[in-house]
Amino acid sequence: MNASQFFGAMFDPFRRLTDFSSRSTRPEFWPFIFLMIATNQLLAVAAISPSFLFAQRQALNPDIRQNLEPEFESLFKRFFILCLAGFLIFLLPLCGAVVRRLHDTNRSGFWALPSAILLIFGFAASWFVFNGFLRNGGDDIPPLFFLLFFNNFAYIATLVMLIVFCVQDGTAGRNRFGLDPQGRDSVAVEPQPPC
């Protein structure tokens, strides 16, 4: 894969927003995942960097006595909103890309559903947990914290499962989701049982 194909594959899921029925190969999938992770990391740095500048100002001028709690709260809200914006920008293309990649391995797109549900719950629960910490002054642990903790373990497990599925080579030849995007349809292969 040359550079132009790589950059084309990065934006291909945006062109195929409503395609949830065909198949995608690994070289069509992973450049988009790279773009999504890189964009979200840049958004996270953009959200956090003003707080580092604030901390540097305080370190250089110890006479400034400002309350750090409002700065911490605004940092978290800015971080949360920018990460959520990045997630929402990539949500529909990601869903389509994952479903097509699963189809290439002869699996239903519903294999991605547990991971998606746990991720959305994690976003919502982290907002409530953070606000619970702020209301309690950081002294008490909100009850939702433990549920969020276990949710994150379950999310990581389902995410690892999805990554393993997406790393696997696609079905050689036609499967129940269509023709082989790599053009291996002429190869005689035994049909695989549906998952």
mmCIF file of N, CA and C in Angstrom, residues 123-186:
data_model
loop_
_atom_site.group_PDB
_atom_site.id
_atom_site.type_symbol
_atom_site.label_atom_id
_atom_site.label_comp_id
_atom_site.label_asym_id
_atom_site.label_seq_id
_atom_site.Cartn_x
_atom_site.Cartn_y
_atom_site.Cartn_z
ATOM 1 N N PHE A 123 -19.004 6.779 28.902
ATOM 2 C CA PHE A 123 -18.995 8.229 28.728
ATOM 3 C C PHE A 123 -19.982 8.893 29.687
ATOM 4 N N ALA A 124 -21.208 8.378 29.718
ATOM 5 C CA ALA A 124 -22.236 8.978 30.571
ATOM 6 C C ALA A 124 -21.880 8.826 32.053
ATOM 7 N N ALA A 125 -21.433 7.660 32.450
ATOM 8 C CA ALA A 125 -21.125 7.425 33.862
ATOM 9 C C ALA A 125 -19.934 8.255 34.323
ATOM 10 N N SER A 126 -18.944 8.462 33.464
ATOM 11 C CA SER A 126 -17.785 9.258 33.879
ATOM 12 C C SER A 126 -18.175 10.699 34.158
ATOM 13 N N TRP A 127 -19.143 11.208 33.414
ATOM 14 C CA TRP A 127 -19.625 12.565 33.670
ATOM 15 C C TRP A 127 -20.273 12.648 35.058
ATOM 16 N N PHE A 128 -21.111 11.683 35.385
ATOM 17 C CA PHE A 128 -21.789 11.697 36.685
ATOM 18 C C PHE A 128 -20.814 11.434 37.829
ATOM 19 N N VAL A 129 -19.835 10.559 37.610
ATOM 20 C CA VAL A 129 -18.845 10.280 38.652
ATOM 21 C C VAL A 129 -18.022 11.531 38.942
ATOM 22 N N PHE A 130 -17.591 12.222 37.898
ATOM 23 C CA PHE A 130 -16.800 13.437 38.102
ATOM 24 C C PHE A 130 -17.601 14.495 38.850
ATOM 25 N N ASN A 131 -18.850 14.704 38.460
ATOM 26 C CA ASN A 131 -19.685 15.685 39.171
ATOM 27 C C ASN A 131 -19.940 15.258 40.600
ATOM 28 N N GLY A 132 -20.034 13.950 40.855
ATOM 29 C CA GLY A 132 -20.185 13.462 42.226
ATOM 30 C C GLY A 132 -18.950 13.762 43.063
ATOM 31 N N PHE A 133 -17.762 13.613 42.474
ATOM 32 C CA PHE A 133 -16.524 13.976 43.178
ATOM 33 C C PHE A 133 -16.500 15.459 43.516
ATOM 34 N N LEU A 134 -16.931 16.288 42.574
ATOM 35 C CA LEU A 134 -16.920 17.732 42.826
ATOM 36 C C LEU A 134 -17.916 18.131 43.907
ATOM 37 N N ARG A 135 -19.099 17.527 43.882
ATOM 38 C CA ARG A 135 -20.112 17.851 44.897
ATOM 39 C C ARG A 135 -19.651 17.451 46.297
ATOM 40 N N ASN A 136 -18.960 16.317 46.391
ATOM 41 C CA ASN A 136 -18.513 15.826 47.692
ATOM 42 C C ASN A 136 -17.184 16.419 48.107
ATOM 43 N N GLY A 137 -16.617 17.270 47.290
ATOM 44 C CA GLY A 137 -15.324 17.863 47.606
ATOM 45 C C GLY A 137 -14.187 16.865 47.502
ATOM 46 N N GLY A 138 -14.407 15.754 46.816
ATOM 47 C CA GLY A 138 -13.369 14.746 46.647
ATOM 48 C C GLY A 138 -13.201 13.839 47.849
ATOM 49 N N ASP A 139 -14.084 13.965 48.840
ATOM 50 C CA ASP A 139 -13.940 13.162 50.058
ATOM 51 C C ASP A 139 -14.592 11.791 49.937
ATOM 52 N N ASP A 140 -15.743 11.726 49.323
ATOM 53 C CA ASP A 140 -16.472 10.457 49.205
ATOM 54 C C ASP A 140 -16.425 9.958 47.764
ATOM 55 N N ILE A 141 -16.408 8.657 47.630
ATOM 56 C CA ILE A 141 -16.434 8.058 46.295
ATOM 57 C C ILE A 141 -17.895 7.859 45.897
ATOM 58 N N PRO A 142 -18.302 8.427 44.752
ATOM 59 C CA PRO A 142 -19.686 8.220 44.310
ATOM 60 C C PRO A 142 -19.951 6.739 44.041
ATOM 61 N N PRO A 143 -21.162 6.254 44.345
ATOM 62 C CA PRO A 143 -21.467 4.831 44.144
ATOM 63 C C PRO A 143 -21.316 4.391 42.687
ATOM 64 N N LEU A 144 -21.566 5.303 41.767
ATOM 65 C CA LEU A 144 -21.465 4.965 40.355
ATOM 66 C C LEU A 144 -20.018 4.689 39.933
ATOM 67 N N PHE A 145 -19.060 5.093 40.767
ATOM 68 C CA PHE A 145 -17.645 4.897 40.450
ATOM 69 C C PHE A 145 -17.320 3.413 40.291
ATOM 70 N N PHE A 146 -17.830 2.584 41.175
ATOM 71 C CA PHE A 146 -17.529 1.154 41.121
ATOM 72 C C PHE A 146 -18.173 0.501 39.894
ATOM 73 N N LEU A 147 -19.388 0.950 39.553
ATOM 74 C CA LEU A 147 -20.038 0.452 38.344
ATOM 75 C C LEU A 147 -19.246 0.867 37.110
ATOM 76 N N LEU A 148 -18.739 2.096 37.099
ATOM 77 C CA LEU A 148 -17.904 2.568 35.993
ATOM 78 C C LEU A 148 -16.615 1.756 35.908
ATOM 79 N N PHE A 149 -16.045 1.434 37.047
ATOM 80 C CA PHE A 149 -14.813 0.645 37.101
ATOM 81 C C PHE A 149 -15.008 -0.717 36.427
ATOM 82 N N PHE A 150 -16.090 -1.415 36.782
ATOM 83 C CA PHE A 150 -16.353 -2.723 36.194
ATOM 84 C C PHE A 150 -16.796 -2.605 34.734
ATOM 85 N N ASN A 151 -17.504 -1.535 34.410
ATOM 86 C CA ASN A 151 -17.888 -1.276 33.029
ATOM 87 C C ASN A 151 -16.647 -1.157 32.148
ATOM 88 N N ASN A 152 -15.632 -0.469 32.650
ATOM 89 C CA ASN A 152 -14.425 -0.277 31.861
ATOM 90 C C ASN A 152 -13.683 -1.597 31.631
ATOM 91 N N PHE A 153 -13.679 -2.477 32.628
ATOM 92 C CA PHE A 153 -13.081 -3.798 32.423
ATOM 93 C C PHE A 153 -13.837 -4.583 31.355
ATOM 94 N N ALA A 154 -15.161 -4.550 31.419
ATOM 95 C CA ALA A 154 -15.962 -5.256 30.414
ATOM 96 C C ALA A 154 -15.759 -4.638 29.038
ATOM 97 N N TYR A 155 -15.656 -3.310 28.975
ATOM 98 C CA TYR A 155 -15.428 -2.641 27.691
ATOM 99 C C TYR A 155 -14.085 -3.059 27.093
ATOM 100 N N ILE A 156 -13.053 -3.101 27.906
ATOM 101 C CA ILE A 156 -11.726 -3.498 27.409
ATOM 102 C C ILE A 156 -11.774 -4.937 26.887
ATOM 103 N N ALA A 157 -12.475 -5.823 27.588
ATOM 104 C CA ALA A 157 -12.579 -7.217 27.133
ATOM 105 C C ALA A 157 -13.288 -7.301 25.784
ATOM 106 N N THR A 158 -14.399 -6.574 25.633
ATOM 107 C CA THR A 158 -15.113 -6.624 24.352
ATOM 108 C C THR A 158 -14.317 -5.925 23.254
ATOM 109 N N LEU A 159 -13.561 -4.894 23.607
ATOM 110 C CA LEU A 159 -12.730 -4.208 22.618
ATOM 111 C C LEU A 159 -11.601 -5.111 22.129
ATOM 112 N N VAL A 160 -10.991 -5.858 23.037
ATOM 113 C CA VAL A 160 -9.947 -6.813 22.637
ATOM 114 C C VAL A 160 -10.529 -7.866 21.701
ATOM 115 N N MET A 161 -11.732 -8.335 22.015
ATOM 116 C CA MET A 161 -12.398 -9.310 21.150
ATOM 117 C C MET A 161 -12.605 -8.726 19.758
ATOM 118 N N LEU A 162 -13.071 -7.478 19.671
ATOM 119 C CA LEU A 162 -13.280 -6.839 18.375
ATOM 120 C C LEU A 162 -11.969 -6.663 17.612
ATOM 121 N N ILE A 163 -10.922 -6.277 18.325
ATOM 122 C CA ILE A 163 -9.624 -6.097 17.672
ATOM 123 C C ILE A 163 -9.134 -7.419 17.097
ATOM 124 N N VAL A 164 -9.302 -8.503 17.854
ATOM 125 C CA VAL A 164 -8.894 -9.827 17.353
ATOM 126 C C VAL A 164 -9.683 -10.173 16.092
ATOM 127 N N PHE A 165 -10.974 -9.912 16.095
ATOM 128 C CA PHE A 165 -11.795 -10.195 14.913
ATOM 129 C C PHE A 165 -11.357 -9.343 13.721
ATOM 130 N N CYS A 166 -11.051 -8.066 13.980
ATOM 131 C CA CYS A 166 -10.702 -7.149 12.887
ATOM 132 C C CYS A 166 -9.292 -7.373 12.354
ATOM 133 N N VAL A 167 -8.435 -7.998 13.130
ATOM 134 C CA VAL A 167 -7.075 -8.293 12.672
ATOM 135 C C VAL A 167 -7.060 -9.525 11.773
ATOM 136 N N GLN A 168 -8.019 -10.408 11.951
ATOM 137 C CA GLN A 168 -8.053 -11.645 11.169
ATOM 138 C C GLN A 168 -8.268 -11.352 9.688
ATOM 139 N N ASP A 169 -7.730 -12.236 8.862
ATOM 140 C CA ASP A 169 -7.926 -12.113 7.420
ATOM 141 C C ASP A 169 -9.383 -12.400 7.084
ATOM 142 N N GLY A 170 -9.856 -11.757 6.041
ATOM 143 C CA GLY A 170 -11.234 -11.963 5.618
ATOM 144 C C GLY A 170 -11.441 -13.329 4.998
ATOM 145 N N THR A 171 -12.695 -13.688 4.839
ATOM 146 C CA THR A 171 -13.054 -14.953 4.217
ATOM 147 C C THR A 171 -12.621 -14.938 2.761
ATOM 148 N N ALA A 172 -11.906 -15.965 2.350
ATOM 149 C CA ALA A 172 -11.516 -16.076 0.936
ATOM 150 C C ALA A 172 -12.742 -16.455 0.133
ATOM 151 N N GLY A 173 -13.040 -15.673 -0.871
ATOM 152 C CA GLY A 173 -14.205 -15.952 -1.705
ATOM 153 C C GLY A 173 -15.471 -15.349 -1.122
ATOM 154 N N ARG A 174 -16.574 -15.691 -1.740
ATOM 155 C CA ARG A 174 -17.870 -15.157 -1.317
ATOM 156 C C ARG A 174 -18.244 -15.709 0.055
ATOM 157 N N ASN A 175 -18.837 -14.858 0.881
ATOM 158 C CA ASN A 175 -19.459 -15.319 2.116
ATOM 159 C C ASN A 175 -20.884 -14.779 2.152
ATOM 160 N N ARG A 176 -21.569 -14.927 3.243
ATOM 161 C CA ARG A 176 -22.984 -14.526 3.284
ATOM 162 C C ARG A 176 -23.175 -13.020 3.192
ATOM 163 N N PHE A 177 -22.091 -12.237 3.236
ATOM 164 C CA PHE A 177 -22.192 -10.787 3.143
ATOM 165 C C PHE A 177 -21.745 -10.243 1.800
ATOM 166 N N GLY A 178 -21.382 -11.108 0.877
ATOM 167 C CA GLY A 178 -21.061 -10.641 -0.465
ATOM 168 C C GLY A 178 -19.745 -11.175 -0.993
ATOM 169 N N LEU A 179 -19.320 -10.544 -2.096
ATOM 170 C CA LEU A 179 -18.101 -10.953 -2.776
ATOM 171 C C LEU A 179 -16.877 -10.554 -1.972
ATOM 172 N N ASP A 180 -15.796 -11.255 -2.224
ATOM 173 C CA ASP A 180 -14.527 -10.968 -1.565
ATOM 174 C C ASP A 180 -13.959 -9.661 -2.116
ATOM 175 N N PRO A 181 -13.703 -8.648 -1.263
ATOM 176 C CA PRO A 181 -13.147 -7.393 -1.766
ATOM 177 C C PRO A 181 -11.721 -7.539 -2.293
ATOM 178 N N GLN A 182 -11.053 -8.650 -1.978
ATOM 179 C CA GLN A 182 -9.704 -8.882 -2.481
ATOM 180 C C GLN A 182 -9.711 -9.649 -3.797
ATOM 181 N N GLY A 183 -10.901 -9.969 -4.312
ATOM 182 C CA GLY A 183 -11.005 -10.649 -5.598
ATOM 183 C C GLY A 183 -10.635 -12.107 -5.569
ATOM 184 N N ARG A 184 -10.811 -12.766 -4.454
ATOM 185 C CA ARG A 184 -10.476 -14.196 -4.353
ATOM 186 C C ARG A 184 -11.707 -15.069 -4.584
ATOM 187 N N ASP A 185 -12.720 -14.534 -5.305
ATOM 188 C CA ASP A 185 -13.963 -15.282 -5.516
ATOM 189 C C ASP A 185 -13.789 -16.492 -6.415
ATOM 190 N N SER A 186 -12.784 -16.464 -7.256
ATOM 191 C CA SER A 186 -12.591 -17.593 -8.160
ATOM 192 C C SER A 186 -11.967 -18.794 -7.459
#
